[in-house]
Amino acid sequence: MAIFSKKKDEELTLPEKLPEHVAFIMDGNGRWAKKRGLPRAFGHREGAKNFRKIVRHCKDIGLKCISFYAFSTENWCRPKEEVDALMKLFSDYLDDIHELLTEKTRMIFLGDKSVFPDYLREKMLKVEEETAPYDEMFILIAVNYGGRDELARAAKLLAQKAVAGEIRPEDIDEKAVAGELYTKGYPDVDLMIRPSGELRLSNFLIWQCAYAEFYFTNILWPDFTPDELDKALIDFAARQRRFGGV
Ligand code: IPE
Ligand code: IPE
Ligand code: MG
């Protein structure tokens, strides 16, 4: 039931509670491939294809800010062959930002880019620079991202500012911490979606999810369809968010 789908000749029925920021943990690629007797890299390729399809749907229904967990600080412990396949897919994706430019979509990368080879880091910076003027939609891609790493980094940056006399320790509050995160300026996560059946965050946006609603499904990421996203959004619209109130 795609009640959010927007067709030109059809009136769009948006629920009141359409989330401002939806985050996706793109999990289950390996199991998708295994089920078919294929190497894990095939699952990642299918997952990357699905990423494009879901981004398109998000754009069609008017979601403003979406973020995707593509590679965690922990994922480096996978076999080299798998890490290489993921980096190749990522690099290929970065070569084709044409679509983002025509659609006025801004893309930024969350995570520590310093560990990537120069050619890959340069591609990321180019995409960030070229899409920086756009504000119709925001796509945040987490690569070499870890929530704890992000918080430790924020603490370091604040300590450096304090030592330099730019701020006083007593000025450090929640706003100051949020201002040093990779997601600076972007809204907190309203809806966190994790396919694949795992019921955990795996170190994704731990600060930003303080009051997020969670949606879990057993469907593997390559099979996660736009209709599934609609279901999650319908579910979200029915939630009562209290933020500690009554
Ligand atoms: C998610 O799929 C992709 C990355 C972590 C890069 P997985 O590769 O974790 O797939 P499963 O969980 O093994 O099925
Ligand atoms: C989380 O998935 C990371 C990404 C989807 C990029 P993992 O497959 O790495 O998570 P765990 O190991 O099952 O917690
Ligand atoms: Mg996994």
Coordinates of C-alpha atoms and ligand atoms in Angstrom, one line a residue:
M1 CA 0.0 0.0 0.0
A2 CA 1.9 3.0 -1.2
I3 CA -0.2 5.8 0.3
F4 CA 2.7 8.1 0.2
S5 CA 3.6 7.6 -3.5
K6 CA 3.5 10.8 -5.4
K7 CA 2.2 10.7 -9.0
K8 CA 1.8 13.8 -10.9
D9 CA -2.0 13.4 -11.4
E10 CA -2.7 12.2 -7.9
E11 CA -3.1 14.2 -4.8
L12 CA -0.4 13.5 -2.3
T13 CA -1.7 12.3 1.1
L14 CA 1.1 12.8 3.5
P15 CA 0.6 11.9 7.1
E16 CA 1.1 14.7 9.6
K17 CA 4.0 12.9 11.2
L18 CA 6.2 12.4 8.2
P19 CA 9.7 12.2 9.8
E20 CA 12.2 14.9 9.1
H21 CA 15.2 12.6 9.3
V22 CA 15.0 8.9 8.4
A23 CA 18.1 6.7 8.9
F24 CA 18.7 3.3 7.3
I25 CA 21.1 0.6 8.4
M26 CA 21.7 -1.2 5.1
D27 CA 22.2 -4.7 6.5
G28 CA 21.7 -8.2 5.2
N29 CA 23.6 -8.1 1.9
G30 CA 25.8 -11.1 2.8
R31 CA 22.9 -13.3 3.8
W32 CA 21.0 -12.2 0.7
A33 CA 23.9 -13.6 -1.4
K34 CA 24.4 -16.7 0.7
K35 CA 20.7 -17.6 0.3
R36 CA 21.4 -17.7 -3.5
G37 CA 24.7 -19.5 -3.2
L38 CA 26.6 -16.4 -4.4
P39 CA 29.7 -14.7 -3.1
R40 CA 29.0 -11.9 -0.5
A41 CA 30.2 -9.2 -3.0
F42 CA 27.1 -10.0 -5.1
G43 CA 24.9 -9.1 -2.2
H44 CA 26.8 -5.8 -1.8
R45 CA 26.2 -5.0 -5.4
E46 CA 22.5 -5.7 -5.1
G47 CA 22.4 -3.6 -1.9
A48 CA 24.0 -0.7 -3.7
K49 CA 21.4 -1.0 -6.4
N50 CA 18.7 -0.9 -3.8
F51 CA 20.2 2.1 -2.2
R52 CA 19.6 4.0 -5.4
K53 CA 16.0 2.8 -5.6
I54 CA 15.3 3.8 -2.0
V55 CA 16.9 7.2 -2.4
R56 CA 14.7 7.8 -5.5
H57 CA 11.6 6.8 -3.5
C58 CA 12.5 9.1 -0.6
K59 CA 12.9 11.9 -3.1
D60 CA 9.5 11.1 -4.7
I61 CA 7.6 11.2 -1.4
G62 CA 9.4 14.3 -0.2
L63 CA 11.6 13.1 2.6
K64 CA 14.1 15.9 3.4
C65 CA 16.9 14.2 5.2
I66 CA 18.0 10.6 4.9
S67 CA 21.1 8.9 6.2
F68 CA 22.6 5.5 5.3
Y69 CA 25.0 3.3 7.2
A70 CA 27.4 2.1 4.4
F71 CA 30.5 1.1 6.3
S72 CA 31.3 1.1 10.0
T73 CA 34.5 1.6 11.9
E74 CA 34.1 -2.1 12.8
N75 CA 33.7 -3.3 9.3
W76 CA 37.5 -3.1 8.6
C77 CA 37.8 -6.5 10.4
R78 CA 36.1 -8.3 7.4
P79 CA 38.2 -10.2 4.9
K80 CA 40.3 -8.0 2.7
E81 CA 38.5 -9.2 -0.4
E82 CA 35.2 -8.1 0.9
V83 CA 36.4 -4.7 2.1
D84 CA 38.0 -4.2 -1.4
A85 CA 34.7 -5.1 -3.1
L86 CA 32.9 -2.6 -0.9
M87 CA 35.4 0.2 -1.6
K88 CA 35.2 -0.5 -5.4
L89 CA 31.4 -0.2 -5.3
F90 CA 31.7 3.0 -3.3
S91 CA 34.2 4.5 -5.7
D92 CA 32.0 3.6 -8.7
Y93 CA 29.0 5.3 -7.1
L94 CA 31.0 8.4 -6.5
D95 CA 31.9 8.6 -10.2
D96 CA 28.3 9.2 -11.0
I97 CA 27.0 12.1 -9.1
H98 CA 25.2 13.5 -12.2
E99 CA 21.8 12.6 -10.7
L100 CA 22.5 14.5 -7.5
L101 CA 23.4 17.6 -9.3
T102 CA 20.4 17.7 -11.5
E103 CA 18.1 17.0 -8.5
K104 CA 19.7 19.7 -6.3
T105 CA 20.5 17.2 -3.6
R106 CA 23.3 17.7 -1.1
M107 CA 25.4 14.8 -0.1
I108 CA 27.7 14.7 2.8
F109 CA 29.8 11.8 4.3
L110 CA 29.8 11.0 8.0
G111 CA 32.9 9.4 9.4
D112 CA 36.6 9.7 9.5
K113 CA 37.7 10.1 5.9
S114 CA 41.4 10.3 6.7
V115 CA 41.9 6.6 6.5
F116 CA 40.8 6.3 2.9
P117 CA 43.2 6.3 0.0
D118 CA 43.7 9.7 -1.6
Y119 CA 41.7 9.0 -4.7
L120 CA 38.7 8.0 -2.7
R121 CA 38.9 10.9 -0.3
E122 CA 39.2 13.3 -3.2
K123 CA 36.1 11.8 -4.8
M124 CA 34.1 12.3 -1.6
L125 CA 35.3 15.8 -1.1
K126 CA 34.4 16.6 -4.8
V127 CA 30.9 15.3 -4.3
E128 CA 30.5 17.3 -1.0
E129 CA 31.8 20.5 -2.7
E130 CA 29.7 20.2 -5.8
T131 CA 26.5 19.5 -4.0
A132 CA 27.1 22.0 -1.2
P133 CA 24.9 24.7 -2.7
Y134 CA 21.8 22.4 -2.7
D135 CA 19.2 22.2 0.0
E136 CA 16.2 20.5 -1.5
M137 CA 17.2 17.2 0.0
F138 CA 20.1 15.9 2.2
I139 CA 21.7 12.5 1.9
L140 CA 24.1 11.6 4.6
I141 CA 26.3 8.6 3.9
A142 CA 28.2 7.0 6.8
V143 CA 31.5 5.5 5.8
N144 CA 34.2 4.5 8.3
Y145 CA 31.7 5.8 10.7
G146 CA 31.3 4.8 14.4
G147 CA 29.1 6.6 16.9
R148 CA 31.6 6.2 19.7
D149 CA 34.4 7.4 17.5
E150 CA 32.3 10.5 16.6
L151 CA 31.7 11.3 20.2
A152 CA 35.3 10.8 21.2
R153 CA 36.3 13.1 18.3
A154 CA 33.8 15.8 19.5
A155 CA 35.3 15.6 23.0
K156 CA 38.8 16.1 21.6
L157 CA 37.7 19.1 19.5
L158 CA 36.0 20.7 22.5
A159 CA 39.1 20.1 24.7
Q160 CA 41.3 21.7 22.0
K161 CA 39.1 24.7 21.9
A162 CA 39.1 25.0 25.7
V163 CA 42.9 24.7 25.8
A164 CA 43.2 27.4 23.1
G165 CA 40.9 29.7 25.3
E166 CA 38.1 29.8 22.7
I167 CA 35.6 28.3 25.1
R168 CA 35.4 27.7 28.8
P169 CA 34.8 24.1 30.1
E170 CA 31.6 25.3 31.7
D171 CA 30.3 26.3 28.2
I172 CA 30.3 22.6 27.1
D173 CA 26.7 21.6 27.0
E174 CA 24.6 19.3 24.7
K175 CA 24.4 22.0 22.0
A176 CA 28.2 22.3 22.0
V177 CA 28.7 18.6 21.7
A178 CA 26.1 18.3 18.8
G179 CA 28.0 21.2 17.1
E180 CA 31.1 19.0 16.9
L181 CA 29.4 15.9 15.4
Y182 CA 29.6 14.9 11.7
T183 CA 25.9 15.6 11.6
K184 CA 26.3 19.3 12.7
G185 CA 23.3 21.3 11.5
Y186 CA 21.2 18.3 10.6
P187 CA 18.2 17.2 12.6
D188 CA 18.2 14.3 15.1
V189 CA 17.0 11.0 13.7
D190 CA 13.2 10.6 13.9
L191 CA 12.9 7.2 12.4
M192 CA 15.7 4.5 12.4
I193 CA 15.0 1.6 10.0
R194 CA 17.0 -1.6 10.3
P195 CA 16.2 -4.5 7.9
S196 CA 17.8 -8.0 8.2
G197 CA 16.3 -9.1 11.5
E198 CA 19.1 -7.7 13.8
L199 CA 17.7 -5.7 16.7
R200 CA 20.6 -3.3 17.4
L201 CA 22.2 0.0 16.4
S202 CA 25.7 -1.4 15.7
N203 CA 27.2 2.0 16.7
F204 CA 25.2 4.1 14.2
L205 CA 24.2 7.6 15.2
I206 CA 24.0 6.8 18.9
W207 CA 23.8 10.4 20.0
Q208 CA 21.3 11.5 17.2
C209 CA 19.0 8.5 18.0
A210 CA 18.4 9.5 21.6
Y211 CA 14.7 10.0 20.9
A212 CA 14.4 8.1 17.5
E213 CA 11.6 5.7 16.8
F214 CA 12.9 2.3 15.7
Y215 CA 11.5 0.1 12.9
F216 CA 12.9 -3.4 12.5
T217 CA 12.1 -5.9 9.8
N218 CA 13.4 -9.4 8.8
I219 CA 13.6 -8.4 5.2
L220 CA 17.2 -8.3 3.9
W221 CA 18.4 -4.9 2.6
P222 CA 18.6 -5.9 -1.1
D223 CA 14.9 -6.9 -0.8
F224 CA 13.8 -3.8 1.1
T225 CA 11.3 -2.2 -1.3
P226 CA 9.8 1.3 -1.4
D227 CA 6.5 -0.3 -0.2
E228 CA 8.4 -1.5 2.8
L229 CA 9.5 2.0 3.5
D230 CA 5.9 3.2 3.2
K231 CA 4.9 0.7 5.8
A232 CA 7.6 2.0 8.1
L233 CA 6.4 5.5 7.6
I234 CA 2.8 4.5 8.3
D235 CA 3.9 2.8 11.4
F236 CA 5.9 5.9 12.4
A237 CA 2.9 8.1 11.9
A238 CA 0.9 6.1 14.4
R239 CA 3.6 6.3 17.2
Q240 CA 3.1 8.6 20.1
R241 CA 6.3 10.5 20.8
R242 CA 6.5 11.9 24.2
F243 CA 10.1 13.1 24.6
G244 CA 9.8 12.6 28.4
G245 CA 6.5 14.5 28.6
V246 CA 3.0 13.1 29.2
Ligands
IPE1 C1 25.6 -4.8 5.3 O1 25.4 -6.2 4.9 C2 26.7 -4.2 4.5 C3 27.9 -3.8 5.3 C4 28.0 -4.0 6.5 C5 28.9 -3.1 4.6 P1 26.3 -7.3 5.6 O2 27.5 -7.5 4.8 O3 26.5 -7.0 7.0 O4 25.3 -8.5 5.5 P2 25.0 -9.6 6.5 O5 24.6 -9.0 7.8 O6 26.3 -10.4 6.6 O7 23.9 -10.5 5.9
IPE2 C1 26.1 -2.5 10.4 O1 26.0 -3.8 10.0 C2 27.0 -1.7 9.5 C3 26.5 -1.4 8.2 C4 25.3 -1.8 7.8 C5 27.3 -0.6 7.4 P1 26.9 -4.9 10.5 O2 26.5 -6.2 9.8 O3 28.4 -4.5 10.5 O4 26.5 -5.0 12.0 P2 26.6 -6.2 13.1 O5 28.1 -6.7 13.0 O6 25.7 -7.3 12.7 O7 26.2 -5.6 14.4
MG3 MG 25.5 -7.4 8.7

